Amino acid sequence: MTALAQYAILLGLTLGTVAFVYAVYALARVIGRVQPEPGKDVPATAGTLSRDPVWVRYHAKYYGYALLFLAFDMEMAFMYPWAVVYREEGLVALLDMGVFLAILFLGLLYGWSQGALRRQ
Amino acid sequence: MIGARQGALSGFRRLIAGAMARDLCVFALPGIDVARARGIDLRAANLRLTITPRHASVLLFLGSLPKRLEDAAVVAYAQMPRPRAIVFLGAGDLPDGLHADVIGELSQAGLINALDELTKIISEGAFAAQVQEFDAPALQTRIEYTCPMHPEVVSDHEGNCPKCGMNLVPREISAGTAHAAHATPEQEPAMPPKSPPQATANHDHSKHTSAEATAKYTCPMHPEVVSDEPGSCPKCGMFLEEVKGEADHEGHDHHHDHSKHTSAEAAAKYTCPMHPEVVSDEPGSCPKCGMFLEEVKGEAEHEGHEHHHDHSKHASAETAAKYTCPMHPEVVSDEPGSCPKCGMFLEEVKGEAKHEGHDHSGNDHSAHQGHDAHASGASADGIEPQFMSMIELTEGQPVSPDGLIMEWIDVPFGPFFPGLPGGLGLDMSLDGDSVAKVSAHSLVSAGELLAEGATPPEKFVERLAAMSPLSPVSYRQLACLALESAAKQEVASSDATARAAAVERERIASHLGWLANLGAQTGFAMLERRATNLELTIRDANMDHIAALDPEIASLLARLRKSHMLRDKLSGTGHIDHCSATSGPVARASGKDDDARSDDATYIGLGFATVTGSGGDAAARLEQRLAEIEQSCELIAKAEHLSLPEPAKIGAASGEGEAVVETPRGAARLTLTLTDGMVTAADIGTPTAAHFTLIEAITQHAEIADALIAVGSLDLSPWEMRP
Amino acid sequence: MELELLVALTIAAALFGVGLYGSLSQTNLVMIIMGVELILAAALINMVAFWRYLHPDVIAAQMFVLIIMAVMAVEMAVGFGIAIARFRSRGSVEMEEARELRG
Amino acid sequence: MTIAIVLLAVVVGAYLVAVLERWSVHGQFSLSGPAVSALALLGRESLLARTPDRLFFEAGPILLLVAGLLGAAVIPLAPGLIITDLATGALFLNAALAYVLVALIMAGWGPNGAYGLIGGWRFLGQFIAYAMLIVMPITAVAMRAESLMNTQIVLSQTQLWNIAYQPLGFVLFVVAAMGLAWLPPLDLPSAPGDLAGGVEAEYTGVRLGILRLARMVIILVMASATVTFYLGGWLGPVLPAWAWSAIKTLIVAALMLFGGRYVPRVREARYLAISWKLGISLSLANILLVGVIALVVPI
Amino acid sequence: MTLQVIFLAFFGIAAVWFGVVVFRTHSMVRSALALLFSQTAIGAMFLVMQAEFLGVLQIMMMATEMSVMAIFMVMFMMDPGGMGAMDMTHQKRLSLRAGAVGLVAALAVIWLPDWGPIAATVPSAGEQIKLLGFELLGRSMFIFESAGLTILTAMVAATMVAIAPQSETANKGARDGA
């Protein structure tokens, strides 16, 4: 099977899943429609009608982690090809990646020391 | 079935109805804690508990609800998807508008019978050819429009926000809700200049004139800052000066023709040619550069007005006279020239550049079509006239501990929140996922102790016990002791011991119930299961039975003491310093040697000694309750009998009595007056009232989960609150 | 037979145009970062297309793609860091208001 | 044909996971239970909040299911019994499951309800905590297998399963996998006790059914990924290959589902701190350890 | 081959369309996720172009990074829900012109020269990863290490500007006036 055929299968799987879901929705629709009633379509908050919009500027307290994550995550892009040839390259690979990871870990340690790794 | 879905029951629908009948998801009111206290085990009845009415198909009422909880029950019912059923256990009435599909007895057997019946009803009636729309007064709403950025801007019409020009978005509020109640209290003082809270909807002008017109204060440097109260300017900190510009407006008809008072108003304004932000009511020199102020006939001091006038009358004067700097939108001049800040040429703007601060929300916006047209015309390049300053938005808003200014959302937790006692309502203002502000209220608070004047003692005892379903025995004991003290009767010491044993049994059950709640709250399923089972067994267990349960209790306690993850989750949460108002396990966990039992002769006879902990956080309270469970087991073992407190025959005695009982939540104190064998006056102090006041302090800046655990660790009983 | 290459490059050009428009027209720092991301994504497509259709034997092109991806991530991290700092000190990340700092 | 068999296996597996899940959460062991619930959910109303982001609300569960199934597509059940054996299979699994995050953000944001919103953003924090712990152990696995192809990864464990070769990686991966599938004690986005359902709170009826199905598929995929990466996949004596896959997957799924019963939910701040301070250090140590072993020992 | 063109064009148009949505929608979360799906479509284009590793990597990386971007959007944009439908742009005409000029220039560069024949075959996906690995540890080692340094710099810079030290955090509300 060529690579392109495999991607085609994956695309087909995606589309098939969507089709399946909509088929189920259609079946549910046949069973009955939603009876429109007051209060029913308001977000449920434990017995209170909560109508205030909640789409406001949200304070994510983990943004220190998020910033480090954005940069640190890129490391993975380099690690996968490295891992695949690791055994063939041997010690060179170990040292090379050791330096790379040490550099990144340094950044992590800096962030840690400055309080990026905490709830802000 | 009243909550059936529309549709004829046939074929496939019959199959589905059968499945629905077997798949009962229950939302229990007022809460699962009450179910346990009533000895009802929902899991044993093969029910699945849901955490939100959205996932439930059965609304289960455990007895009739207090009046204030009825609306919430109606809302919960309305939010369930159809088909939905109501099961009512016990005696009493359902909230108005709801009708039970099945009524049963308030007991485990009653529940199981009711469910049998319900299964039949659902499989036959999940679909009905004709269904009725469910509606109730609690669900009535009206639509109002608000600016997403300026929550204080509220209008009854669609339109644009007078502050930023954004489209107002519709939102619903309960029909009875006042506008003021919806504006976030925090945000109101932060935005004083631009929106007097009255500037809302189609109000009656006669109502608000004097307060609004007389009480204006403005900053000498920032004329846009207008406040109803004296104070300092949020921008520069200078003292606000009083402005009397509108004092004579009082009582006016606001739908006036402007010709009536334009001269008086316009004459009063002077501004500096170099510093257009300098506006004065009197001629003089500019505080910034010393130049003479020039007279302006614009609307500079119009803010705070209600513009129910026809804009066309003075539109020309207003729109023609505005010039603004493309880089500094706050620089607005009536004449062409250069910007005092950067020297760039001012551009002509025909929009609402200096309109900010006006409040148009009450106006008929159709009159503003002209402005909108101008706005689009001016948006070619440079600053949009609608440009909204984010700095202004965040100015003066509360700052989070990390220095960022975010928006708060008001989220109700309760009265039917799975992690909290049923009937407890927490209204939290959340800053992201942490609590900025909280207000707690009880929707199940006890009513008057004496319903109809003089009450017979027996009835009084029952009433008090029924008013606190989470710990009825303790309150029964309290009532009996107070009655005996009023009637000057002595109880035989063996009886007293037996009663104390009953109170201790309830303490074990109550603490186990708290553990079960903790398990539910923290997703610790094993704890929830074991504690629930033990609580249900021990509530009605006799002496032998309790002794037999001892090893099981001990093993649960040992398991909890070993749980590092539980300790990790609880420690540091909800810290309380040594606080005089607290009592019960909460006080003892922070090292306070306070226990009503230590003065009680009966307990002294049993060898009681107060157990205290240290730490004062949720982990310490867990530790304390575990220790108290052990202690109560020992006390029961020493007492030889166990019997529920019954009021002694007190005849026609008169007098005043007082009693204190250490309930599972702390010391409760009852004073009552007995007149000719009838209770004529009574007053009660419960531990929960003091603990309610702690909520705010222990949830400050905590993450929601931590905050809820902190509140949960207080073991509040909203039933004990007085209205 | 160079249609594939042209299609890919045209798409990249279109993304570049959209990204350029976005980064110039947006008033908010965060939105400007999004525009830059799109421009960099266009560069990614170009690199991959050149590798695939012109020099499939030069694997350094793929290396270059990895570097561009790293640049995207780095740009975002620093950009958001600046956004947080600016927001903390000024209460806004609007570029219009950033310019006021000069005056 | 293969595709049909694998999809059937996924359906059956998800059903069994649902049985296990029901047992662990509600204490009801019932083989017919999930089917009854599914039918009942089909028949209930599927409500829409009034001013929602309708697109996101609808897309959330669907994207979740798509992500789960795409993840399942690269997991080998037996030699040849795999939908697509991509050369970058292990990476593709990660890529597909990254969309779990996107789906939950959509599901949380969509209905404009407070609990869901908080749940969705919480899951982003949770993701930041587990993301590195799921990719770094996989790197160590790939180092040994010299390939990202999942069948290669299984075959590389012929002599010794990775659970023995890199136990540290196994522990980290399982914990991270539980975070990904938001299983207790890491069920922060739905947190019954403190968010009353969170991202799931506004879903009812058939949409809730799809959401639950998707969740079961994701649990199944995480369990079978654990089996593929650490427990030798289909390898095993006597029984046919597919049976080994099935048995191991169900055992891992049961462990994941029941493990959460015995511990309280982890605080989000704590989870983030532990993952970054301890978890990343450990996974780097794991890579280093595997690197040294791989240079010394030729298996 | 034509099928490849069709898929390339399909995902390409999807990428551009989502890219346009980024700047046209008022909801910030939609905007961020539109960028995410734009990047995903680009990843799919990579797959069509048989750069499997890069494609899957792009699909994975962008899912995570754009989701993180979404939270920053929600933190720092006014009205992240887009309910007020406010206009968040400036110098629109200039930007449109600049965008159009950039597009036309790029198109001219693309369509005018003769690119010569295109390669018919590429190394298989597995080989590509290996080749990339050897490249990483061979010729491009310094590039790779300097990428590490760049990331380190970014982490340090982001931490320095964004994280308020604990002591400053304590005196909250200390924000100087405008």
PDB file of C-alpha atoms in Angstrom, chain B residues 155-274:
ATOM      1  CA  SER B 155     -30.798  48.786  27.430  1.00  0.00           C
ATOM      2  CA  ASP B 156     -34.163  47.505  26.461  1.00  0.00           C
ATOM      3  CA  HIS B 157     -33.455  48.035  22.810  1.00  0.00           C
ATOM      4  CA  GLU B 158     -30.981  46.766  20.357  1.00  0.00           C
ATOM      5  CA  GLY B 159     -28.329  49.238  19.383  1.00  0.00           C
ATOM      6  CA  ASN B 160     -24.766  50.216  19.930  1.00  0.00           C
ATOM      7  CA  CYS B 161     -22.927  50.738  23.133  1.00  0.00           C
ATOM      8  CA  PRO B 162     -22.588  54.436  23.840  1.00  0.00           C
ATOM      9  CA  LYS B 163     -19.131  53.872  25.199  1.00  0.00           C
ATOM     10  CA  CYS B 164     -17.488  51.796  22.591  1.00  0.00           C
ATOM     11  CA  GLY B 165     -19.951  51.593  19.769  1.00  0.00           C
ATOM     12  CA  MET B 166     -20.125  47.827  19.855  1.00  0.00           C
ATOM     13  CA  ASN B 167     -23.368  46.128  19.119  1.00  0.00           C
ATOM     14  CA  LEU B 168     -25.294  45.415  22.251  1.00  0.00           C
ATOM     15  CA  VAL B 169     -25.902  41.755  22.798  1.00  0.00           C
ATOM     16  CA  PRO B 170     -29.157  40.392  24.084  1.00  0.00           C
ATOM     17  CA  ARG B 171     -29.268  38.650  27.375  1.00  0.00           C
ATOM     18  CA  GLU B 172     -32.078  37.349  29.404  1.00  0.00           C
ATOM     19  CA  ILE B 173     -32.830  38.079  32.937  1.00  0.00           C
ATOM     20  CA  SER B 174     -35.533  36.827  35.155  1.00  0.00           C
ATOM     21  CA  ALA B 175     -38.616  38.876  34.798  1.00  0.00           C
ATOM     22  CA  GLY B 176     -38.475  40.080  38.343  1.00  0.00           C
ATOM     23  CA  THR B 177     -34.808  40.951  38.466  1.00  0.00           C
ATOM     24  CA  ALA B 178     -33.883  44.572  38.880  1.00  0.00           C
ATOM     25  CA  HIS B 179     -31.207  45.950  36.641  1.00  0.00           C
ATOM     26  CA  ALA B 180     -28.956  46.905  39.468  1.00  0.00           C
ATOM     27  CA  ALA B 181     -28.797  43.394  40.724  1.00  0.00           C
ATOM     28  CA  HIS B 182     -27.175  42.279  37.529  1.00  0.00           C
ATOM     29  CA  ALA B 183     -24.383  44.719  37.230  1.00  0.00           C
ATOM     30  CA  THR B 184     -21.336  43.278  38.882  1.00  0.00           C
ATOM     31  CA  PRO B 185     -21.010  45.202  42.099  1.00  0.00           C
ATOM     32  CA  GLU B 186     -17.256  45.398  41.701  1.00  0.00           C
ATOM     33  CA  GLN B 187     -17.428  46.920  38.350  1.00  0.00           C
ATOM     34  CA  GLU B 188     -19.753  49.688  39.181  1.00  0.00           C
ATOM     35  CA  PRO B 189     -17.459  51.861  41.196  1.00  0.00           C
ATOM     36  CA  ALA B 190     -14.778  51.235  38.642  1.00  0.00           C
ATOM     37  CA  MET B 191     -16.802  52.810  35.922  1.00  0.00           C
ATOM     38  CA  PRO B 192     -18.449  55.598  37.752  1.00  0.00           C
ATOM     39  CA  PRO B 193     -17.952  58.358  35.273  1.00  0.00           C
ATOM     40  CA  LYS B 194     -19.826  57.081  32.376  1.00  0.00           C
ATOM     41  CA  SER B 195     -22.766  55.342  33.697  1.00  0.00           C
ATOM     42  CA  PRO B 196     -24.777  56.372  36.571  1.00  0.00           C
ATOM     43  CA  PRO B 197     -26.562  53.188  37.410  1.00  0.00           C
ATOM     44  CA  GLN B 198     -29.835  54.809  36.685  1.00  0.00           C
ATOM     45  CA  ALA B 199     -28.942  55.140  33.069  1.00  0.00           C
ATOM     46  CA  THR B 200     -30.520  51.920  32.170  1.00  0.00           C
ATOM     47  CA  ALA B 201     -33.786  51.399  30.558  1.00  0.00           C
ATOM     48  CA  ASN B 202     -37.054  53.122  30.032  1.00  0.00           C
ATOM     49  CA  HIS B 203     -37.175  54.471  33.463  1.00  0.00           C
ATOM     50  CA  ASP B 204     -39.497  56.923  34.916  1.00  0.00           C
ATOM     51  CA  HIS B 205     -37.617  60.144  35.039  1.00  0.00           C
ATOM     52  CA  SER B 206     -39.370  61.527  37.998  1.00  0.00           C
ATOM     53  CA  LYS B 207     -37.839  58.856  40.145  1.00  0.00           C
ATOM     54  CA  HIS B 208     -34.189  59.612  39.834  1.00  0.00           C
ATOM     55  CA  THR B 209     -33.757  63.239  39.212  1.00  0.00           C
ATOM     56  CA  SER B 210     -32.547  64.706  42.436  1.00  0.00           C
ATOM     57  CA  ALA B 211     -29.950  62.131  43.314  1.00  0.00           C
ATOM     58  CA  GLU B 212     -28.514  62.139  39.884  1.00  0.00           C
ATOM     59  CA  ALA B 213     -28.438  65.786  39.207  1.00  0.00           C
ATOM     60  CA  THR B 214     -27.097  67.150  42.423  1.00  0.00           C
ATOM     61  CA  ALA B 215     -24.336  64.753  43.171  1.00  0.00           C
ATOM     62  CA  LYS B 216     -21.804  65.156  40.373  1.00  0.00           C
ATOM     63  CA  TYR B 217     -18.117  65.330  41.015  1.00  0.00           C
ATOM     64  CA  THR B 218     -15.528  65.628  38.338  1.00  0.00           C
ATOM     65  CA  CYS B 219     -11.785  65.655  38.077  1.00  0.00           C
ATOM     66  CA  PRO B 220     -10.264  69.012  37.195  1.00  0.00           C
ATOM     67  CA  MET B 221      -7.807  67.277  34.917  1.00  0.00           C
ATOM     68  CA  HIS B 222     -10.060  64.611  33.467  1.00  0.00           C
ATOM     69  CA  PRO B 223     -13.420  66.053  32.755  1.00  0.00           C
ATOM     70  CA  GLU B 224     -14.623  62.719  31.512  1.00  0.00           C
ATOM     71  CA  VAL B 225     -14.333  61.436  35.031  1.00  0.00           C
ATOM     72  CA  VAL B 226     -17.653  62.058  36.655  1.00  0.00           C
ATOM     73  CA  SER B 227     -18.689  60.482  39.863  1.00  0.00           C
ATOM     74  CA  ASP B 228     -21.711  60.569  42.017  1.00  0.00           C
ATOM     75  CA  GLU B 229     -19.603  60.671  45.101  1.00  0.00           C
ATOM     76  CA  PRO B 230     -16.713  62.819  46.207  1.00  0.00           C
ATOM     77  CA  GLY B 231     -13.375  61.090  46.070  1.00  0.00           C
ATOM     78  CA  SER B 232     -10.254  60.930  43.988  1.00  0.00           C
ATOM     79  CA  CYS B 233      -9.922  60.591  40.253  1.00  0.00           C
ATOM     80  CA  PRO B 234      -9.191  57.021  39.156  1.00  0.00           C
ATOM     81  CA  LYS B 235      -6.825  58.360  36.507  1.00  0.00           C
ATOM     82  CA  CYS B 236      -4.693  60.864  38.302  1.00  0.00           C
ATOM     83  CA  GLY B 237      -5.730  60.667  41.919  1.00  0.00           C
ATOM     84  CA  MET B 238      -6.708  64.300  42.243  1.00  0.00           C
ATOM     85  CA  PHE B 239      -9.654  65.251  44.341  1.00  0.00           C
ATOM     86  CA  LEU B 240     -12.855  65.405  42.432  1.00  0.00           C
ATOM     87  CA  GLU B 241     -14.539  68.766  42.340  1.00  0.00           C
ATOM     88  CA  GLU B 242     -18.189  69.253  42.673  1.00  0.00           C
ATOM     89  CA  VAL B 243     -20.037  70.277  39.569  1.00  0.00           C
ATOM     90  CA  LYS B 244     -23.333  72.019  39.829  1.00  0.00           C
ATOM     91  CA  GLY B 245     -24.014  72.092  36.170  1.00  0.00           C
ATOM     92  CA  GLU B 246     -27.108  70.050  36.437  1.00  0.00           C
ATOM     93  CA  ALA B 247     -28.400  70.901  39.803  1.00  0.00           C
ATOM     94  CA  ASP B 248     -31.174  72.957  38.307  1.00  0.00           C
ATOM     95  CA  HIS B 249     -32.172  70.005  36.215  1.00  0.00           C
ATOM     96  CA  GLU B 250     -33.830  68.465  39.109  1.00  0.00           C
ATOM     97  CA  GLY B 251     -37.424  67.730  38.446  1.00  0.00           C
ATOM     98  CA  HIS B 252     -37.197  68.836  34.860  1.00  0.00           C
ATOM     99  CA  ASP B 253     -38.988  67.145  32.171  1.00  0.00           C
ATOM    100  CA  HIS B 254     -36.106  65.512  30.390  1.00  0.00           C
ATOM    101  CA  HIS B 255     -37.868  65.304  27.131  1.00  0.00           C
ATOM    102  CA  HIS B 256     -37.153  68.938  26.816  1.00  0.00           C
ATOM    103  CA  ASP B 257     -36.414  71.134  23.965  1.00  0.00           C
ATOM    104  CA  HIS B 258     -32.804  72.114  24.199  1.00  0.00           C
ATOM    105  CA  SER B 259     -33.452  75.691  23.366  1.00  0.00           C
ATOM    106  CA  LYS B 260     -34.702  76.053  26.879  1.00  0.00           C
ATOM    107  CA  HIS B 261     -31.410  75.797  28.590  1.00  0.00           C
ATOM    108  CA  THR B 262     -28.650  75.658  26.052  1.00  0.00           C
ATOM    109  CA  SER B 263     -27.481  79.127  26.776  1.00  0.00           C
ATOM    110  CA  ALA B 264     -27.071  78.530  30.457  1.00  0.00           C
ATOM    111  CA  GLU B 265     -25.275  75.304  29.854  1.00  0.00           C
ATOM    112  CA  ALA B 266     -23.111  76.307  26.978  1.00  0.00           C
ATOM    113  CA  ALA B 267     -22.011  79.493  28.610  1.00  0.00           C
ATOM    114  CA  ALA B 268     -20.590  77.599  31.510  1.00  0.00           C
ATOM    115  CA  LYS B 269     -17.855  75.807  29.601  1.00  0.00           C
ATOM    116  CA  TYR B 270     -14.358  77.032  29.063  1.00  0.00           C
ATOM    117  CA  THR B 271     -11.493  75.108  27.639  1.00  0.00           C
ATOM    118  CA  CYS B 272      -7.838  75.619  26.929  1.00  0.00           C
ATOM    119  CA  PRO B 273      -6.916  75.972  23.258  1.00  0.00           C
ATOM    120  CA  MET B 274      -3.816  73.832  23.803  1.00  0.00           C
TER     121      MET B 274
END
